[in-house]
Coordinates of C-alpha atoms in Angstrom, one line a residue:
M1 CA -133.9 -147.7 44.7
A2 CA -135.0 -147.3 41.1
D3 CA -138.5 -148.5 42.1
R4 CA -138.7 -145.8 44.8
K5 CA -137.7 -143.1 42.3
A6 CA -140.4 -144.3 39.9
E7 CA -142.9 -144.3 42.7
N8 CA -142.0 -140.8 43.7
N9 CA -142.4 -139.6 40.1
A10 CA -145.8 -141.2 40.0
I11 CA -146.9 -139.6 43.2
S12 CA -145.7 -136.1 42.1
G13 CA -147.6 -136.4 38.9
Q14 CA -144.5 -136.4 36.7
P15 CA -144.6 -138.9 33.8
Q16 CA -142.3 -141.8 34.0
R17 CA -139.2 -141.4 31.9
V18 CA -137.3 -144.0 29.9
I19 CA -133.6 -144.2 28.9
A20 CA -134.5 -142.8 25.4
D21 CA -135.7 -139.6 27.0
F22 CA -132.2 -138.8 28.1
D23 CA -130.6 -139.2 24.6
P24 CA -129.2 -136.0 22.9
P25 CA -131.6 -134.4 20.5
K26 CA -131.3 -135.6 17.0
K27 CA -129.5 -133.3 14.5
P28 CA -132.1 -131.9 12.0
K29 CA -131.8 -133.1 8.4
R30 CA -130.3 -130.6 5.9
N31 CA -132.9 -128.4 4.4
K32 CA -133.2 -129.5 0.8
F33 CA -134.9 -126.3 -0.5
A34 CA -132.2 -124.1 1.0
F35 CA -129.7 -126.5 -0.5
A36 CA -131.2 -126.1 -4.0
C37 CA -131.4 -122.3 -3.7
A38 CA -127.7 -122.1 -2.6
I39 CA -126.6 -124.2 -5.6
L40 CA -128.5 -122.1 -8.1
A41 CA -127.3 -118.8 -6.7
S42 CA -123.7 -120.1 -6.4
M43 CA -123.6 -121.1 -10.0
T44 CA -123.0 -117.5 -10.8
S45 CA -119.4 -118.1 -9.6
I46 CA -118.8 -120.5 -12.4
L47 CA -118.5 -117.4 -14.6
L48 CA -115.4 -116.1 -12.8
G49 CA -113.9 -119.6 -12.5
Y50 CA -114.3 -120.4 -16.2
D51 CA -112.7 -117.1 -17.2
I52 CA -109.7 -117.7 -14.9
G53 CA -109.2 -121.3 -16.0
V54 CA -109.7 -120.7 -19.7
M55 CA -107.5 -117.6 -19.9
S56 CA -104.5 -119.5 -18.5
G57 CA -104.4 -121.7 -21.6
A58 CA -105.9 -119.3 -24.1
I59 CA -103.0 -116.8 -23.6
L60 CA -100.6 -119.3 -25.1
F61 CA -102.5 -119.1 -28.4
I62 CA -103.6 -115.4 -28.2
K63 CA -99.9 -114.5 -27.9
K64 CA -99.1 -116.4 -31.1
D65 CA -102.2 -115.3 -33.1
L66 CA -102.3 -111.5 -32.1
K67 CA -98.5 -111.2 -31.6
C68 CA -98.9 -109.8 -28.1
T69 CA -96.0 -108.7 -25.8
D70 CA -95.6 -110.0 -22.2
V71 CA -97.0 -106.8 -20.8
Q72 CA -100.1 -106.9 -23.1
I73 CA -100.7 -110.5 -21.9
E74 CA -100.3 -109.5 -18.3
V75 CA -102.8 -106.7 -18.8
L76 CA -105.2 -108.9 -20.7
V77 CA -105.2 -111.5 -18.0
G78 CA -105.5 -109.3 -15.0
I79 CA -107.6 -106.4 -16.2
L80 CA -110.9 -108.4 -15.8
N81 CA -110.4 -108.2 -12.0
L82 CA -110.2 -104.4 -12.1
Y83 CA -113.2 -104.2 -14.5
S84 CA -115.2 -106.3 -12.0
L85 CA -114.8 -103.5 -9.5
I86 CA -117.5 -101.6 -11.4
G87 CA -119.9 -104.6 -11.1
S88 CA -119.2 -105.3 -7.5
A89 CA -119.5 -101.6 -6.6
A90 CA -122.9 -101.3 -8.4
A91 CA -124.1 -104.7 -7.2
G92 CA -124.7 -103.6 -3.6
R93 CA -127.1 -100.8 -4.6
T94 CA -128.6 -102.9 -7.4
S95 CA -129.4 -105.8 -5.1
D96 CA -131.1 -103.5 -2.6
W97 CA -133.1 -101.9 -5.4
I98 CA -134.3 -104.8 -7.6
G99 CA -133.6 -107.7 -5.2
R100 CA -131.0 -110.4 -4.9
R101 CA -132.6 -112.8 -7.4
Y102 CA -132.9 -110.4 -10.4
T103 CA -129.3 -109.1 -9.7
I104 CA -128.1 -112.7 -10.3
V105 CA -130.0 -112.7 -13.7
F106 CA -128.5 -109.4 -14.5
A107 CA -125.0 -110.7 -13.8
G108 CA -125.5 -113.7 -16.1
A109 CA -126.8 -111.5 -18.9
I110 CA -123.8 -109.1 -18.8
F111 CA -121.3 -112.0 -18.7
F112 CA -123.1 -113.7 -21.7
A113 CA -122.6 -110.5 -23.8
G114 CA -118.9 -110.3 -22.7
A115 CA -118.2 -113.9 -23.6
L116 CA -119.7 -113.5 -27.0
L117 CA -117.6 -110.3 -27.6
M118 CA -114.4 -112.1 -26.6
G119 CA -115.2 -115.0 -28.8
F120 CA -115.7 -112.8 -31.9
A121 CA -112.8 -110.5 -31.2
T122 CA -110.8 -109.6 -34.3
N123 CA -107.9 -107.8 -32.6
Y124 CA -106.4 -106.9 -29.2
A125 CA -108.6 -103.8 -28.6
F126 CA -111.8 -105.7 -29.4
L127 CA -110.7 -108.4 -27.0
M128 CA -110.1 -105.9 -24.3
F129 CA -113.6 -104.5 -24.7
G130 CA -115.0 -108.0 -24.3
R131 CA -113.0 -108.4 -21.1
F132 CA -114.5 -105.1 -19.9
V133 CA -118.1 -106.3 -20.3
A134 CA -117.4 -109.8 -18.9
G135 CA -115.6 -108.2 -16.0
V136 CA -118.6 -106.1 -15.0
G137 CA -120.7 -109.3 -15.0
V138 CA -118.1 -111.1 -12.9
G139 CA -118.2 -108.3 -10.3
Y140 CA -121.9 -108.6 -10.0
A141 CA -121.8 -112.4 -9.6
L142 CA -119.0 -112.4 -7.1
M143 CA -120.8 -110.0 -4.7
I144 CA -124.4 -111.3 -4.9
A145 CA -123.9 -115.1 -4.7
P146 CA -122.5 -115.3 -1.2
V147 CA -124.9 -112.6 0.1
Y148 CA -128.0 -114.4 -1.2
T149 CA -126.8 -117.8 0.0
A150 CA -126.0 -116.5 3.5
E151 CA -129.4 -114.8 3.8
V152 CA -131.4 -117.8 2.7
S153 CA -129.4 -120.4 4.7
P154 CA -130.5 -121.8 8.2
A155 CA -127.7 -121.3 10.9
S156 CA -127.1 -125.0 11.2
S157 CA -125.8 -125.3 7.6
R158 CA -124.8 -121.7 6.7
G159 CA -121.1 -122.6 6.5
F160 CA -121.8 -125.6 4.2
L161 CA -124.1 -123.6 1.9
T162 CA -122.2 -120.3 1.7
S163 CA -119.0 -122.2 0.7
F164 CA -120.8 -123.1 -2.6
P165 CA -119.7 -120.0 -4.5
E166 CA -116.1 -121.1 -4.0
V167 CA -117.0 -124.7 -5.0
F168 CA -118.4 -123.3 -8.3
I169 CA -115.4 -121.0 -8.9
N170 CA -113.3 -124.2 -8.8
A171 CA -115.7 -126.1 -11.0
G172 CA -115.5 -123.2 -13.5
I173 CA -111.7 -123.2 -13.4
L174 CA -111.7 -126.9 -14.1
L175 CA -114.1 -126.5 -17.0
G176 CA -111.8 -123.7 -18.3
Y177 CA -108.8 -126.1 -18.2
V178 CA -110.7 -128.9 -19.9
S179 CA -111.9 -126.4 -22.6
N180 CA -108.2 -125.4 -23.1
Y181 CA -107.2 -129.0 -23.7
A182 CA -110.3 -129.8 -25.8
F183 CA -109.8 -126.9 -28.3
S184 CA -106.0 -126.8 -28.2
K185 CA -105.7 -129.1 -31.3
L186 CA -107.8 -126.6 -33.5
P187 CA -106.1 -124.0 -35.7
T188 CA -104.6 -121.2 -33.5
H189 CA -106.9 -118.4 -34.7
L190 CA -110.0 -120.5 -34.0
G191 CA -109.0 -122.4 -30.9
W192 CA -108.7 -119.5 -28.4
R193 CA -111.9 -117.8 -29.7
L194 CA -113.9 -121.0 -29.1
M195 CA -112.3 -121.3 -25.6
L196 CA -113.5 -117.9 -24.6
G197 CA -116.9 -117.9 -26.5
V198 CA -118.1 -121.2 -24.9
G199 CA -118.2 -119.3 -21.6
A200 CA -121.6 -117.8 -22.7
I201 CA -123.3 -121.2 -22.2
P202 CA -123.2 -121.3 -18.4
S203 CA -124.7 -117.8 -18.2
I204 CA -127.8 -118.9 -20.3
L205 CA -128.4 -121.9 -18.0
L206 CA -128.0 -119.7 -15.0
A207 CA -130.5 -117.1 -16.1
V208 CA -133.1 -119.8 -16.7
G209 CA -132.5 -121.7 -13.5
V210 CA -132.6 -118.6 -11.2
L211 CA -136.3 -118.0 -12.0
A212 CA -137.1 -121.0 -9.9
M213 CA -135.5 -119.4 -6.8
P214 CA -137.3 -117.4 -4.1
E215 CA -136.3 -113.9 -3.2
S216 CA -134.0 -113.5 -0.2
P217 CA -136.2 -113.3 3.0
R218 CA -134.0 -110.5 4.4
W219 CA -134.6 -108.4 1.3
L220 CA -138.3 -109.1 1.4
V221 CA -138.4 -107.8 5.0
M222 CA -136.5 -104.7 4.1
Q223 CA -139.2 -104.0 1.5
G224 CA -141.9 -104.6 4.2
R225 CA -143.2 -107.8 2.6
L226 CA -143.4 -109.9 5.8
G227 CA -145.9 -112.4 4.4
D228 CA -143.6 -113.3 1.5
A229 CA -140.6 -113.4 3.8
I230 CA -142.2 -115.9 6.3
R231 CA -143.2 -118.2 3.4
V232 CA -139.6 -118.3 2.3
L233 CA -138.3 -118.7 5.8
N234 CA -140.7 -121.6 6.5
K235 CA -139.2 -123.4 3.4
T236 CA -135.5 -122.6 4.2
S237 CA -135.5 -123.1 8.0
D238 CA -135.0 -126.4 9.9
S239 CA -138.3 -125.8 11.8
K240 CA -141.3 -123.4 12.0
E241 CA -139.9 -122.1 15.3
E242 CA -136.6 -121.3 13.7
A243 CA -138.4 -119.5 10.9
Q244 CA -140.2 -117.3 13.4
M245 CA -137.0 -116.6 15.3
R246 CA -135.2 -115.6 12.1
L247 CA -138.1 -113.4 11.1
A248 CA -138.0 -111.6 14.5
D249 CA -134.3 -111.1 14.2
I250 CA -134.5 -109.7 10.7
K251 CA -137.4 -107.4 11.7
E252 CA -135.4 -106.0 14.6
A253 CA -132.4 -105.4 12.4
A254 CA -134.6 -103.7 9.8
G255 CA -136.2 -101.4 12.4
I256 CA -139.7 -103.0 12.1
P257 CA -141.6 -103.2 15.4
E258 CA -142.2 -106.7 16.6
H259 CA -146.0 -106.2 16.8
Y260 CA -146.2 -105.5 13.0
T261 CA -147.5 -108.8 11.6
D262 CA -149.4 -107.8 8.5
D263 CA -148.4 -109.3 5.1
V264 CA -147.2 -105.9 4.0
V265 CA -146.0 -103.2 6.4
E266 CA -144.4 -99.8 6.1
V267 CA -140.6 -99.9 6.6
P268 CA -138.6 -97.1 8.2
K269 CA -136.6 -95.2 5.6
R270 CA -133.3 -96.0 7.2
S271 CA -133.5 -99.6 6.3
H272 CA -133.4 -99.0 2.6
G273 CA -129.6 -98.2 2.6
E274 CA -129.5 -94.4 3.4
G275 CA -126.4 -93.6 5.5
V276 CA -124.9 -97.0 5.0
W277 CA -121.5 -95.7 3.8
R278 CA -121.4 -93.2 6.7
E279 CA -122.0 -96.1 9.2
L280 CA -119.4 -98.3 7.5
L281 CA -116.6 -95.8 6.9
V282 CA -117.2 -92.4 8.7
H283 CA -118.7 -93.2 12.0
P284 CA -118.6 -97.0 12.5
T285 CA -119.2 -98.6 15.9
P286 CA -116.2 -100.6 17.3
A287 CA -118.1 -103.8 16.2
V288 CA -118.6 -102.6 12.6
R289 CA -115.0 -101.4 12.4
H290 CA -113.7 -104.8 13.6
I291 CA -116.1 -106.5 11.1
L292 CA -114.9 -104.3 8.2
I293 CA -111.2 -104.9 9.1
A294 CA -111.8 -108.6 9.3
A295 CA -113.7 -108.8 6.0
I296 CA -111.2 -106.6 4.1
G297 CA -108.2 -108.4 5.7
I298 CA -109.4 -111.9 4.8
H299 CA -110.1 -110.8 1.2
F300 CA -106.7 -109.1 0.9
F301 CA -104.7 -112.0 2.2
Q302 CA -106.7 -114.6 0.1
Q303 CA -105.3 -113.0 -3.1
S304 CA -102.0 -111.5 -2.0
S305 CA -100.8 -115.0 -1.0
G306 CA -100.5 -115.8 -4.7
I307 CA -103.4 -118.0 -5.7
D308 CA -104.2 -116.2 -8.9
A309 CA -100.6 -116.2 -9.9
V310 CA -100.6 -120.1 -9.6
V311 CA -103.9 -120.6 -11.3
L312 CA -103.6 -118.1 -14.1
Y313 CA -99.9 -118.8 -14.9
S314 CA -99.7 -122.6 -14.2
P315 CA -98.4 -123.3 -17.7
E316 CA -95.6 -120.7 -17.3
I317 CA -94.7 -122.1 -13.8
F318 CA -94.5 -125.7 -15.2
E319 CA -92.4 -124.3 -18.1
K320 CA -89.9 -122.8 -15.6
A321 CA -89.9 -126.1 -13.8
G322 CA -88.7 -127.8 -17.0
I323 CA -91.8 -129.0 -18.8
T324 CA -91.5 -127.9 -22.4
S325 CA -94.4 -129.6 -24.3
S326 CA -97.6 -127.5 -24.6
N327 CA -99.7 -130.7 -24.3
D328 CA -97.9 -131.7 -21.1
K329 CA -98.2 -128.2 -19.6
L330 CA -102.0 -128.2 -20.2
L331 CA -102.3 -131.7 -18.7
A332 CA -100.4 -130.7 -15.6
T333 CA -102.7 -127.6 -15.4
M334 CA -105.7 -129.8 -15.6
A335 CA -104.4 -131.8 -12.6
V336 CA -104.3 -128.4 -10.7
G337 CA -108.0 -127.9 -11.5
F338 CA -108.9 -131.4 -10.3
A339 CA -107.0 -131.0 -7.1
K340 CA -108.7 -127.6 -6.4
T341 CA -112.2 -129.0 -7.1
I342 CA -111.8 -132.2 -5.0
F343 CA -110.5 -130.4 -1.9
I344 CA -113.1 -127.6 -2.1
L345 CA -115.8 -130.4 -2.0
V346 CA -114.1 -131.8 1.1
A347 CA -114.0 -128.3 2.7
T348 CA -117.8 -127.9 2.3
F349 CA -118.5 -130.8 4.6
L350 CA -116.0 -129.7 7.2
L351 CA -117.0 -126.0 7.6
D352 CA -120.0 -126.6 9.9
R353 CA -118.3 -129.6 11.7
V354 CA -114.8 -128.3 12.4
G355 CA -115.4 -124.6 12.4
R356 CA -114.0 -121.6 10.5
R357 CA -110.9 -120.9 12.5
P358 CA -109.3 -124.4 12.7
L359 CA -109.8 -124.9 9.0
L360 CA -108.5 -121.4 8.1
L361 CA -105.4 -121.6 10.3
S362 CA -104.4 -125.1 9.2
S363 CA -105.1 -124.2 5.5
V364 CA -102.8 -121.1 5.7
A365 CA -100.1 -123.1 7.5
G366 CA -100.1 -125.7 4.7
M367 CA -100.0 -122.9 2.1
I368 CA -96.9 -121.5 3.8
L369 CA -95.1 -124.8 3.7
S370 CA -96.0 -125.7 0.1
L371 CA -95.1 -122.2 -1.2
A372 CA -91.7 -122.2 0.6
T373 CA -90.9 -125.7 -0.8
L374 CA -92.1 -124.7 -4.3
A375 CA -89.8 -121.6 -4.2
F376 CA -86.9 -123.7 -3.0
S377 CA -87.3 -126.3 -5.8
L378 CA -87.6 -123.6 -8.4
V379 CA -84.4 -121.9 -7.2
I380 CA -82.6 -125.3 -7.4
I381 CA -83.9 -125.9 -11.0
D382 CA -82.9 -122.3 -12.0
H383 CA -79.3 -122.8 -10.8
S384 CA -78.9 -126.2 -12.2
D385 CA -77.4 -126.9 -15.7
E386 CA -79.0 -130.3 -16.1
K387 CA -82.6 -131.5 -15.9
L388 CA -83.5 -132.6 -12.3
T389 CA -86.4 -135.0 -12.5
W390 CA -86.9 -135.0 -8.7
A391 CA -87.1 -131.2 -8.6
I392 CA -89.6 -131.1 -11.4
A393 CA -91.8 -133.7 -9.7
L394 CA -91.4 -131.7 -6.4
C395 CA -92.6 -128.5 -8.2
I396 CA -95.7 -130.2 -9.6
A397 CA -96.4 -131.8 -6.2
M398 CA -96.1 -128.5 -4.4
V399 CA -98.3 -126.6 -6.8
L400 CA -101.0 -129.3 -6.3
A401 CA -100.4 -129.2 -2.5
Y402 CA -100.7 -125.4 -2.5
V403 CA -104.0 -125.3 -4.4
S404 CA -105.3 -128.1 -2.2
F405 CA -104.5 -126.4 1.1
F406 CA -106.0 -123.2 -0.3
S407 CA -109.2 -124.9 -1.3
I408 CA -109.8 -126.6 2.0
G409 CA -109.7 -123.4 4.0
M410 CA -108.7 -120.0 2.7
G411 CA -110.7 -120.3 -0.5
P412 CA -114.2 -121.0 0.8
I413 CA -113.9 -119.4 4.2
T414 CA -113.1 -116.0 2.8
W415 CA -116.6 -115.9 1.1
V416 CA -118.4 -117.6 4.0
Y417 CA -116.9 -115.4 6.6
S418 CA -117.3 -112.1 4.8
S419 CA -120.9 -112.8 3.9
E420 CA -122.0 -113.8 7.4
I421 CA -120.4 -111.2 9.7
F422 CA -122.0 -107.9 8.5
P423 CA -125.2 -106.5 10.1
L424 CA -128.2 -106.7 7.8
K425 CA -128.4 -103.1 6.6
L426 CA -124.7 -103.0 6.0
R427 CA -124.4 -106.4 4.4
A428 CA -124.7 -105.7 0.7
Q429 CA -122.3 -102.7 0.7
G430 CA -119.9 -104.3 3.2
A431 CA -119.7 -107.5 1.1
S432 CA -119.1 -105.4 -2.0
M433 CA -116.2 -103.6 -0.3
G434 CA -114.6 -107.0 0.5
V435 CA -115.1 -108.1 -3.1
A436 CA -113.6 -104.9 -4.4
V437 CA -110.4 -105.4 -2.3
N438 CA -110.3 -109.0 -3.5
R439 CA -110.5 -108.0 -7.1
V440 CA -108.0 -105.1 -6.8
V441 CA -105.3 -107.4 -5.2
S442 CA -106.1 -110.2 -7.7
G443 CA -105.7 -107.7 -10.6
V444 CA -102.4 -106.4 -9.3
I445 CA -101.0 -109.9 -8.7
S446 CA -102.1 -111.2 -12.1
M447 CA -101.0 -108.1 -14.0
T448 CA -97.5 -108.0 -12.5
F449 CA -96.6 -111.7 -12.0
I450 CA -94.5 -112.0 -15.2
S451 CA -92.7 -108.8 -14.5
L452 CA -92.2 -109.8 -10.8
Y453 CA -90.6 -113.1 -11.5
K454 CA -88.4 -111.6 -14.2
A455 CA -87.2 -109.0 -11.6
I456 CA -86.6 -111.3 -8.6
T457 CA -86.7 -114.8 -10.2
I458 CA -89.6 -117.1 -10.0
G459 CA -88.3 -118.7 -6.9
G460 CA -88.0 -115.3 -5.2
A461 CA -91.6 -114.5 -6.2
F462 CA -92.9 -117.6 -4.4
F463 CA -90.8 -116.9 -1.3
L464 CA -92.5 -113.5 -1.3
F465 CA -95.9 -115.1 -1.4
A466 CA -94.9 -117.5 1.4
G467 CA -93.9 -114.4 3.6
V468 CA -97.3 -112.8 2.9
A469 CA -99.0 -116.0 3.9
M470 CA -97.1 -116.0 7.3
I471 CA -98.4 -112.5 8.0
A472 CA -101.9 -113.7 7.1
W473 CA -101.7 -116.5 9.6
V474 CA -100.8 -114.1 12.4
F475 CA -103.7 -111.7 11.4
F476 CA -106.3 -114.5 11.3
Y477 CA -105.1 -116.0 14.6
T478 CA -105.4 -112.6 16.5
M479 CA -108.3 -110.9 14.8
L480 CA -110.9 -113.4 13.5
P481 CA -113.3 -115.0 16.0
E482 CA -115.1 -118.3 15.4
T483 CA -118.6 -117.7 13.8
Q484 CA -119.7 -121.4 13.5
G485 CA -123.3 -121.9 14.7
R486 CA -123.8 -118.1 15.5
T487 CA -126.9 -116.4 14.1
L488 CA -126.2 -113.6 11.7
E489 CA -127.7 -111.2 14.2
D490 CA -125.2 -112.4 16.9
M491 CA -122.2 -111.0 15.1
E492 CA -122.2 -107.4 16.6
I493 CA -121.8 -108.9 20.0
L494 CA -118.9 -111.2 18.9
F495 CA -117.0 -108.4 17.2
G496 CA -115.8 -105.1 18.6
K497 CA -113.0 -106.1 20.9
F498 CA -110.5 -106.8 18.1
H499 CA -107.7 -109.1 19.3
K500 CA -109.5 -109.4 22.6
W501 CA -112.6 -111.0 20.9
R502 CA -112.3 -114.1 23.1
S503 CA -114.0 -112.2 26.0
A504 CA -117.0 -111.6 23.8
N505 CA -117.1 -115.2 22.8
A506 CA -117.0 -116.2 26.5
L507 CA -119.9 -113.9 27.2
L508 CA -122.0 -115.4 24.5
K509 CA -121.3 -118.9 25.8
S510 CA -122.1 -117.8 29.4
N511 CA -125.5 -116.4 28.2
K512 CA -126.2 -119.6 26.4
N513 CA -125.4 -121.7 29.4
K514 CA -127.6 -119.5 31.6
Q515 CA -130.5 -119.9 29.2
A516 CA -130.0 -123.6 29.2
Q517 CA -129.8 -123.6 33.0
G518 CA -133.0 -121.6 33.2
T519 CA -134.8 -124.2 31.1
D520 CA -133.6 -126.9 33.5
D521 CA -134.8 -125.0 36.5
K522 CA -138.3 -124.8 35.1
S523 CA -138.6 -128.6 34.8
N524 CA -139.2 -129.1 38.6
G525 CA -135.6 -130.0 39.3
Q526 CA -135.6 -133.0 36.9
I527 CA -132.1 -133.5 35.5
Q528 CA -132.2 -133.6 31.7
L529 CA -129.3 -135.9 31.0
G530 CA -127.7 -135.7 27.6
T531 CA -129.5 -132.5 26.5
Q532 CA -127.4 -129.8 28.0
G533 CA -124.8 -129.7 25.2

């Protein structure tokens, strides 16, 4: 029977096929150049992470040295998030004007100045001014890192690469915790100044390293520099064919006709950002409205579920749990930093394998469970007259579990998702809106946490965060479609039906299957085993 089939193939002029021909196509290797670009761009996020981590310990010493009240400490800790709004609001326009790469350099320079000002602060007002400058730099960094990384990444590893900003936020937090512990033995007036001033070092390394990066191919196309764009795309794509497809998609989104192939072309005025806010807020299409709600929603819930309260006030939480030694509190806080960093690294390898939705939903479910258990154990400790070792251990375990669950899903996916779903010409401004919401909510939480737990007890505060996380889970389940493996230009098809997005997803799958079927039909009826998927 097999001989007859081989004979028929030979007669029909078809080449004989062997078993290896029917194997699934091999997965392309990760693009090392795109990997390096993503790492360099994402290092800007270390600036925010370091500030969050170092401030959690520094406030113990600032309070002693400058004789600050609880309200002053709350404002000092949380105000950076509100200051960063200025940076994130300006970053969208700046990155469209001077490019993504030089915006990253600008962010590093501003934070460098802010870190030095905080390190040399002589009083509370001077320290607040340093926080203002550093906050503007953080706003720039937060907005530009995920946008640049998403625009330079091939679709096959976009989730992996765009999770890097969150990886470096966690690395920065851990560095801040280590800095707290390292300088805690110094005299009080010197220790906290060194903790804050050392933050200038990463920004110098960043400004130097970023000069080796190429400009974003999407920004180059928006400037009409097609020759430069295709050179970057060839380096950052898995194949030459993918580079050409990405260029065609970007040209279409930028309004450049397909037949324009010169190295430099004239770009229609509309692609330079005019009317973007009108298209985003005043007259959005159903798809853009859905994208905007999804992006703002995921940023809102990331912060309102209490992550900054845990990270910034870990020493206070451990004190309420019954740990009295400053040294022990800082050591327990370092354990929080290690847990966050380890699990964010795990998440980067799962994003493109498991998908955004499964990771996000399981992450939030774990956060709900750990927050509720933490709240329960804190209530028990609060109402007990004696020291309960098991309850203290449970509190520490639940804090570690909470930050681990956050880091494996909610943390990185917020940045990945919001940076990949906006259309090209709305991306910079749309991403900056998401960052603005993120920073406002973070600022409100961090500036009110001490007052909140004094009003409703610390256990009540964490029960509140658990309730917010439950609402978040329902929102994500109903409103956020899976974006794994989709091209950035596919998003407007996937969004627009709100909680009925599954029908759009089915349509995309159907079109993909029809294209694959059409390829099979063109091969003279030969069955391509193992290649359909």
